[in-house]
Amino acid sequence: MKCPFCKADNDKVIETRTSDDGFVIRRRRACQMCGRRFTTYERIEAVSVRVIKRDGSRVPFDRNKIRQGVERACWKRPIRESQISELVAALETSLEGEMEISTEKIGEMTMNLLRALDEVAYVRFASVYYRFETVKDFGSAITTILAANPEQHNASHR
Ligand SMILES: [Zn+2]
């Protein structure tokens, strides 16, 4: 890393720290030429994919929007902040290299990740996403979950 003061490319990392959720790494560096210190931050590159909305318009991918939707679905569920951060990071990783993606596809990908984390959160997210209108809609979503994970549920249903 070039020194911002003397522009020499000769520094030494003197301290490395990770942020609370583990997605940002802060490095304190010392320039070996002028002796001054500076800090760098390392984080996952923001995804530059464009999202195609239902009406056909395109908007930049917004990780906060995804996060808010996931947080709402996880409300009062035994899910840690860090697990939500990991889910959003996993989603972003799978979007790397994509130019455009539909809202539907992002919704599906988020749902699949959420399903592995917590089934109640998954059904909640699906209800918003698919705009469930009746109790019957919830019923069929739950039937689908039970059918997809027979080994987890057989014990309690026999
Ligand atoms: Zn320097």
JSON list of C-alpha atoms and ligand atoms in Angstrom, two decimals:
[
{"chain": "A", "resi": 1, "resn": "MET", "atom": "CA", "xyz": [0.00, 0.00, 0.00]},
{"chain": "A", "resi": 2, "resn": "LYS", "atom": "CA", "xyz": [1.37, 3.42, -0.96]},
{"chain": "A", "resi": 3, "resn": "CYS", "atom": "CA", "xyz": [1.93, 5.87, 1.90]},
{"chain": "A", "resi": 4, "resn": "PRO", "atom": "CA", "xyz": [-0.57, 8.78, 1.60]},
{"chain": "A", "resi": 5, "resn": "PHE", "atom": "CA", "xyz": [2.06, 11.19, 2.92]},
{"chain": "A", "resi": 6, "resn": "CYS", "atom": "CA", "xyz": [5.34, 10.43, 1.12]},
{"chain": "A", "resi": 7, "resn": "LYS", "atom": "CA", "xyz": [3.92, 8.06, -1.56]},
{"chain": "A", "resi": 8, "resn": "ALA", "atom": "CA", "xyz": [6.53, 5.42, -0.82]},
{"chain": "A", "resi": 9, "resn": "ASP", "atom": "CA", "xyz": [5.33, 1.87, -1.38]},
{"chain": "A", "resi": 10, "resn": "ASN", "atom": "CA", "xyz": [6.96, 0.40, 1.68]},
{"chain": "A", "resi": 11, "resn": "ASP", "atom": "CA", "xyz": [4.71, -0.11, 4.68]},
{"chain": "A", "resi": 12, "resn": "LYS", "atom": "CA", "xyz": [4.34, -2.56, 7.50]},
{"chain": "A", "resi": 13, "resn": "VAL", "atom": "CA", "xyz": [1.08, -3.70, 9.09]},
{"chain": "A", "resi": 14, "resn": "ILE", "atom": "CA", "xyz": [1.30, -3.01, 12.81]},
{"chain": "A", "resi": 15, "resn": "GLU", "atom": "CA", "xyz": [-2.20, -4.02, 13.85]},
{"chain": "A", "resi": 16, "resn": "THR", "atom": "CA", "xyz": [-5.10, -5.95, 12.32]},
{"chain": "A", "resi": 17, "resn": "ARG", "atom": "CA", "xyz": [-8.61, -5.79, 13.73]},
{"chain": "A", "resi": 18, "resn": "THR", "atom": "CA", "xyz": [-11.91, -7.31, 12.66]},
{"chain": "A", "resi": 19, "resn": "SER", "atom": "CA", "xyz": [-15.22, -5.50, 13.07]},
{"chain": "A", "resi": 20, "resn": "ASP", "atom": "CA", "xyz": [-17.97, -7.01, 15.24]},
{"chain": "A", "resi": 21, "resn": "ASP", "atom": "CA", "xyz": [-19.76, -8.83, 12.47]},
{"chain": "A", "resi": 22, "resn": "GLY", "atom": "CA", "xyz": [-16.49, -9.96, 10.90]},
{"chain": "A", "resi": 23, "resn": "PHE", "atom": "CA", "xyz": [-17.07, -8.39, 7.50]},
{"chain": "A", "resi": 24, "resn": "VAL", "atom": "CA", "xyz": [-14.64, -5.51, 7.78]},
{"chain": "A", "resi": 25, "resn": "ILE", "atom": "CA", "xyz": [-10.94, -5.81, 8.53]},
{"chain": "A", "resi": 26, "resn": "ARG", "atom": "CA", "xyz": [-9.07, -2.71, 9.69]},
{"chain": "A", "resi": 27, "resn": "ARG", "atom": "CA", "xyz": [-5.30, -2.56, 9.30]},
{"chain": "A", "resi": 28, "resn": "ARG", "atom": "CA", "xyz": [-3.08, -0.01, 10.96]},
{"chain": "A", "resi": 29, "resn": "ARG", "atom": "CA", "xyz": [0.04, 0.53, 8.85]},
{"chain": "A", "resi": 30, "resn": "ALA", "atom": "CA", "xyz": [3.35, 2.29, 9.38]},
{"chain": "A", "resi": 31, "resn": "CYS", "atom": "CA", "xyz": [5.32, 3.74, 6.49]},
{"chain": "A", "resi": 32, "resn": "GLN", "atom": "CA", "xyz": [8.89, 2.44, 6.58]},
{"chain": "A", "resi": 33, "resn": "MET", "atom": "CA", "xyz": [10.14, 5.53, 4.75]},
{"chain": "A", "resi": 34, "resn": "CYS", "atom": "CA", "xyz": [8.62, 8.51, 6.61]},
{"chain": "A", "resi": 35, "resn": "GLY", "atom": "CA", "xyz": [7.41, 6.68, 9.71]},
{"chain": "A", "resi": 36, "resn": "ARG", "atom": "CA", "xyz": [3.88, 8.02, 9.52]},
{"chain": "A", "resi": 37, "resn": "ARG", "atom": "CA", "xyz": [0.86, 5.83, 10.17]},
{"chain": "A", "resi": 38, "resn": "PHE", "atom": "CA", "xyz": [-2.32, 5.26, 8.21]},
{"chain": "A", "resi": 39, "resn": "THR", "atom": "CA", "xyz": [-5.29, 2.89, 8.23]},
{"chain": "A", "resi": 40, "resn": "THR", "atom": "CA", "xyz": [-6.82, 0.75, 5.53]},
{"chain": "A", "resi": 41, "resn": "TYR", "atom": "CA", "xyz": [-10.16, -1.08, 5.52]},
{"chain": "A", "resi": 42, "resn": "GLU", "atom": "CA", "xyz": [-10.82, -4.30, 3.74]},
{"chain": "A", "resi": 43, "resn": "ARG", "atom": "CA", "xyz": [-14.38, -5.27, 2.91]},
{"chain": "A", "resi": 44, "resn": "ILE", "atom": "CA", "xyz": [-16.33, -7.35, 0.42]},
{"chain": "A", "resi": 45, "resn": "GLU", "atom": "CA", "xyz": [-16.75, -5.46, -2.81]},
{"chain": "A", "resi": 46, "resn": "ALA", "atom": "CA", "xyz": [-20.19, -3.94, -3.15]},
{"chain": "A", "resi": 47, "resn": "VAL", "atom": "CA", "xyz": [-22.19, -5.80, -5.75]},
{"chain": "A", "resi": 48, "resn": "SER", "atom": "CA", "xyz": [-22.82, -3.68, -8.83]},
{"chain": "A", "resi": 49, "resn": "VAL", "atom": "CA", "xyz": [-25.59, -5.81, -10.27]},
{"chain": "A", "resi": 50, "resn": "ARG", "atom": "CA", "xyz": [-28.73, -4.07, -11.48]},
{"chain": "A", "resi": 51, "resn": "VAL", "atom": "CA", "xyz": [-32.10, -5.29, -10.34]},
{"chain": "A", "resi": 52, "resn": "ILE", "atom": "CA", "xyz": [-34.96, -5.57, -12.81]},
{"chain": "A", "resi": 53, "resn": "LYS", "atom": "CA", "xyz": [-38.16, -4.72, -11.00]},
{"chain": "A", "resi": 54, "resn": "ARG", "atom": "CA", "xyz": [-41.58, -6.18, -11.72]},
{"chain": "A", "resi": 55, "resn": "ASP", "atom": "CA", "xyz": [-42.52, -3.11, -13.77]},
{"chain": "A", "resi": 56, "resn": "GLY", "atom": "CA", "xyz": [-39.39, -3.53, -15.91]},
{"chain": "A", "resi": 57, "resn": "SER", "atom": "CA", "xyz": [-37.46, -0.59, -14.45]},
{"chain": "A", "resi": 58, "resn": "ARG", "atom": "CA", "xyz": [-33.88, -1.11, -13.26]},
{"chain": "A", "resi": 59, "resn": "VAL", "atom": "CA", "xyz": [-32.39, -0.06, -9.96]},
{"chain": "A", "resi": 60, "resn": "PRO", "atom": "CA", "xyz": [-28.96, -0.68, -8.39]},
{"chain": "A", "resi": 61, "resn": "PHE", "atom": "CA", "xyz": [-28.76, -3.65, -6.03]},
{"chain": "A", "resi": 62, "resn": "ASP", "atom": "CA", "xyz": [-29.40, -2.45, -2.49]},
{"chain": "A", "resi": 63, "resn": "ARG", "atom": "CA", "xyz": [-28.07, -4.75, 0.23]},
{"chain": "A", "resi": 64, "resn": "ASN", "atom": "CA", "xyz": [-29.83, -2.74, 2.95]},
{"chain": "A", "resi": 65, "resn": "LYS", "atom": "CA", "xyz": [-33.18, -3.41, 1.37]},
{"chain": "A", "resi": 66, "resn": "ILE", "atom": "CA", "xyz": [-32.49, -7.14, 1.34]},
{"chain": "A", "resi": 67, "resn": "ARG", "atom": "CA", "xyz": [-31.25, -6.96, 4.91]},
{"chain": "A", "resi": 68, "resn": "GLN", "atom": "CA", "xyz": [-34.37, -5.15, 6.09]},
{"chain": "A", "resi": 69, "resn": "GLY", "atom": "CA", "xyz": [-36.60, -7.76, 4.49]},
{"chain": "A", "resi": 70, "resn": "VAL", "atom": "CA", "xyz": [-34.63, -10.56, 6.12]},
{"chain": "A", "resi": 71, "resn": "GLU", "atom": "CA", "xyz": [-34.62, -8.78, 9.49]},
{"chain": "A", "resi": 72, "resn": "ARG", "atom": "CA", "xyz": [-38.39, -8.39, 9.36]},
{"chain": "A", "resi": 73, "resn": "ALA", "atom": "CA", "xyz": [-38.78, -12.09, 8.58]},
{"chain": "A", "resi": 74, "resn": "CYS", "atom": "CA", "xyz": [-36.42, -13.01, 11.44]},
{"chain": "A", "resi": 75, "resn": "TRP", "atom": "CA", "xyz": [-38.20, -10.83, 14.01]},
{"chain": "A", "resi": 76, "resn": "LYS", "atom": "CA", "xyz": [-38.19, -12.56, 17.43]},
{"chain": "A", "resi": 77, "resn": "ARG", "atom": "CA", "xyz": [-36.68, -15.68, 15.94]},
{"chain": "A", "resi": 78, "resn": "PRO", "atom": "CA", "xyz": [-33.53, -17.19, 17.50]},
{"chain": "A", "resi": 79, "resn": "ILE", "atom": "CA", "xyz": [-31.29, -15.74, 14.80]},
{"chain": "A", "resi": 80, "resn": "ARG", "atom": "CA", "xyz": [-28.20, -13.66, 15.50]},
{"chain": "A", "resi": 81, "resn": "GLU", "atom": "CA", "xyz": [-27.27, -10.42, 13.73]},
{"chain": "A", "resi": 82, "resn": "SER", "atom": "CA", "xyz": [-24.13, -12.16, 12.47]},
{"chain": "A", "resi": 83, "resn": "GLN", "atom": "CA", "xyz": [-26.24, -14.89, 10.82]},
{"chain": "A", "resi": 84, "resn": "ILE", "atom": "CA", "xyz": [-28.20, -12.22, 8.95]},
{"chain": "A", "resi": 85, "resn": "SER", "atom": "CA", "xyz": [-24.92, -10.58, 7.87]},
{"chain": "A", "resi": 86, "resn": "GLU", "atom": "CA", "xyz": [-23.68, -13.95, 6.65]},
{"chain": "A", "resi": 87, "resn": "LEU", "atom": "CA", "xyz": [-26.87, -14.56, 4.71]},
{"chain": "A", "resi": 88, "resn": "VAL", "atom": "CA", "xyz": [-26.63, -11.17, 2.97]},
{"chain": "A", "resi": 89, "resn": "ALA", "atom": "CA", "xyz": [-22.93, -11.78, 2.24]},
{"chain": "A", "resi": 90, "resn": "ALA", "atom": "CA", "xyz": [-23.73, -15.21, 0.80]},
{"chain": "A", "resi": 91, "resn": "LEU", "atom": "CA", "xyz": [-26.38, -13.67, -1.43]},
{"chain": "A", "resi": 92, "resn": "GLU", "atom": "CA", "xyz": [-23.96, -10.99, -2.61]},
{"chain": "A", "resi": 93, "resn": "THR", "atom": "CA", "xyz": [-21.30, -13.60, -3.32]},
{"chain": "A", "resi": 94, "resn": "SER", "atom": "CA", "xyz": [-23.67, -15.54, -5.53]},
{"chain": "A", "resi": 95, "resn": "LEU", "atom": "CA", "xyz": [-24.55, -12.33, -7.41]},
{"chain": "A", "resi": 96, "resn": "GLU", "atom": "CA", "xyz": [-20.90, -11.58, -8.22]},
{"chain": "A", "resi": 97, "resn": "GLY", "atom": "CA", "xyz": [-20.32, -11.34, -11.95]},
{"chain": "A", "resi": 98, "resn": "GLU", "atom": "CA", "xyz": [-24.03, -10.93, -12.76]},
{"chain": "A", "resi": 99, "resn": "MET", "atom": "CA", "xyz": [-24.99, -7.84, -14.75]},
{"chain": "A", "resi": 100, "resn": "GLU", "atom": "CA", "xyz": [-28.73, -7.88, -14.19]},
{"chain": "A", "resi": 101, "resn": "ILE", "atom": "CA", "xyz": [-31.05, -9.97, -12.12]},
{"chain": "A", "resi": 102, "resn": "SER", "atom": "CA", "xyz": [-34.81, -9.89, -11.57]},
{"chain": "A", "resi": 103, "resn": "THR", "atom": "CA", "xyz": [-36.49, -9.09, -8.27]},
{"chain": "A", "resi": 104, "resn": "GLU", "atom": "CA", "xyz": [-38.10, -12.53, -8.46]},
{"chain": "A", "resi": 105, "resn": "LYS", "atom": "CA", "xyz": [-34.76, -14.28, -8.72]},
{"chain": "A", "resi": 106, "resn": "ILE", "atom": "CA", "xyz": [-33.28, -12.34, -5.80]},
{"chain": "A", "resi": 107, "resn": "GLY", "atom": "CA", "xyz": [-36.37, -13.14, -3.77]},
{"chain": "A", "resi": 108, "resn": "GLU", "atom": "CA", "xyz": [-35.99, -16.85, -4.53]},
{"chain": "A", "resi": 109, "resn": "MET", "atom": "CA", "xyz": [-32.29, -16.86, -3.68]},
{"chain": "A", "resi": 110, "resn": "THR", "atom": "CA", "xyz": [-32.95, -15.04, -0.40]},
{"chain": "A", "resi": 111, "resn": "MET", "atom": "CA", "xyz": [-35.74, -17.46, 0.45]},
{"chain": "A", "resi": 112, "resn": "ASN", "atom": "CA", "xyz": [-33.54, -20.47, -0.17]},
{"chain": "A", "resi": 113, "resn": "LEU", "atom": "CA", "xyz": [-30.87, -19.08, 2.14]},
{"chain": "A", "resi": 114, "resn": "LEU", "atom": "CA", "xyz": [-33.47, -18.21, 4.76]},
{"chain": "A", "resi": 115, "resn": "ARG", "atom": "CA", "xyz": [-35.01, -21.64, 4.57]},
{"chain": "A", "resi": 116, "resn": "ALA", "atom": "CA", "xyz": [-31.71, -23.21, 5.63]},
{"chain": "A", "resi": 117, "resn": "LEU", "atom": "CA", "xyz": [-31.59, -20.84, 8.59]},
{"chain": "A", "resi": 118, "resn": "ASP", "atom": "CA", "xyz": [-35.10, -20.81, 10.02]},
{"chain": "A", "resi": 119, "resn": "GLU", "atom": "CA", "xyz": [-38.36, -22.16, 8.63]},
{"chain": "A", "resi": 120, "resn": "VAL", "atom": "CA", "xyz": [-40.62, -19.65, 10.35]},
{"chain": "A", "resi": 121, "resn": "ALA", "atom": "CA", "xyz": [-38.56, -16.77, 8.97]},
{"chain": "A", "resi": 122, "resn": "TYR", "atom": "CA", "xyz": [-38.72, -18.45, 5.59]},
{"chain": "A", "resi": 123, "resn": "VAL", "atom": "CA", "xyz": [-42.53, -18.65, 5.60]},
{"chain": "A", "resi": 124, "resn": "ARG", "atom": "CA", "xyz": [-42.77, -15.05, 6.75]},
{"chain": "A", "resi": 125, "resn": "PHE", "atom": "CA", "xyz": [-40.47, -13.90, 3.96]},
{"chain": "A", "resi": 126, "resn": "ALA", "atom": "CA", "xyz": [-42.37, -15.98, 1.43]},
{"chain": "A", "resi": 127, "resn": "SER", "atom": "CA", "xyz": [-45.68, -14.52, 2.59]},
{"chain": "A", "resi": 128, "resn": "VAL", "atom": "CA", "xyz": [-44.48, -11.00, 1.83]},
{"chain": "A", "resi": 129, "resn": "TYR", "atom": "CA", "xyz": [-42.74, -12.05, -1.34]},
{"chain": "A", "resi": 130, "resn": "TYR", "atom": "CA", "xyz": [-45.60, -14.04, -2.84]},
{"chain": "A", "resi": 131, "resn": "ARG", "atom": "CA", "xyz": [-48.18, -11.71, -1.29]},
{"chain": "A", "resi": 132, "resn": "PHE", "atom": "CA", "xyz": [-50.06, -14.49, 0.47]},
{"chain": "A", "resi": 133, "resn": "GLU", "atom": "CA", "xyz": [-53.64, -13.47, 0.87]},
{"chain": "A", "resi": 134, "resn": "THR", "atom": "CA", "xyz": [-55.27, -16.40, 2.57]},
{"chain": "A", "resi": 135, "resn": "VAL", "atom": "CA", "xyz": [-54.54, -18.91, 5.32]},
{"chain": "A", "resi": 136, "resn": "LYS", "atom": "CA", "xyz": [-54.62, -21.54, 2.59]},
{"chain": "A", "resi": 137, "resn": "ASP", "atom": "CA", "xyz": [-51.57, -19.91, 0.95]},
{"chain": "A", "resi": 138, "resn": "PHE", "atom": "CA", "xyz": [-49.64, -20.29, 4.21]},
{"chain": "A", "resi": 139, "resn": "GLY", "atom": "CA", "xyz": [-50.83, -23.86, 4.44]},
{"chain": "A", "resi": 140, "resn": "SER", "atom": "CA", "xyz": [-49.47, -24.82, 1.04]},
{"chain": "A", "resi": 141, "resn": "ALA", "atom": "CA", "xyz": [-46.12, -23.11, 1.75]},
{"chain": "A", "resi": 142, "resn": "ILE", "atom": "CA", "xyz": [-45.78, -25.10, 4.97]},
{"chain": "A", "resi": 143, "resn": "THR", "atom": "CA", "xyz": [-46.74, -28.31, 3.19]},
{"chain": "A", "resi": 144, "resn": "THR", "atom": "CA", "xyz": [-43.97, -27.60, 0.69]},
{"chain": "A", "resi": 145, "resn": "ILE", "atom": "CA", "xyz": [-41.45, -27.10, 3.49]},
{"chain": "A", "resi": 146, "resn": "LEU", "atom": "CA", "xyz": [-42.48, -30.31, 5.22]},
{"chain": "A", "resi": 147, "resn": "ALA", "atom": "CA", "xyz": [-42.24, -32.20, 1.95]},
{"chain": "A", "resi": 148, "resn": "ALA", "atom": "CA", "xyz": [-38.78, -30.79, 1.27]},
{"chain": "A", "resi": 149, "resn": "ASN", "atom": "CA", "xyz": [-37.37, -31.71, 4.68]},
{"chain": "A", "resi": 150, "resn": "PRO", "atom": "CA", "xyz": [-38.94, -35.07, 5.56]},
{"chain": "A", "resi": 151, "resn": "GLU", "atom": "CA", "xyz": [-36.06, -36.22, 7.74]},
{"chain": "A", "resi": 152, "resn": "GLN", "atom": "CA", "xyz": [-36.43, -33.25, 10.06]},
{"chain": "A", "resi": 153, "resn": "HIS", "atom": "CA", "xyz": [-40.14, -33.58, 10.58]},
{"chain": "A", "resi": 154, "resn": "ASN", "atom": "CA", "xyz": [-40.98, -37.27, 10.45]},
{"chain": "A", "resi": 155, "resn": "ALA", "atom": "CA", "xyz": [-40.07, -37.85, 14.07]},
{"chain": "A", "resi": 156, "resn": "SER", "atom": "CA", "xyz": [-42.60, -35.38, 15.43]},
{"chain": "A", "resi": 157, "resn": "HIS", "atom": "CA", "xyz": [-45.37, -36.30, 13.02]},
{"chain": "A", "resi": 158, "resn": "ARG", "atom": "CA", "xyz": [-45.38, -40.07, 13.54]},
{"chain": "B", "resi": 1, "resn": "ZN", "atom": "ZN", "xyz": [5.55, 7.63, 4.08]}
]
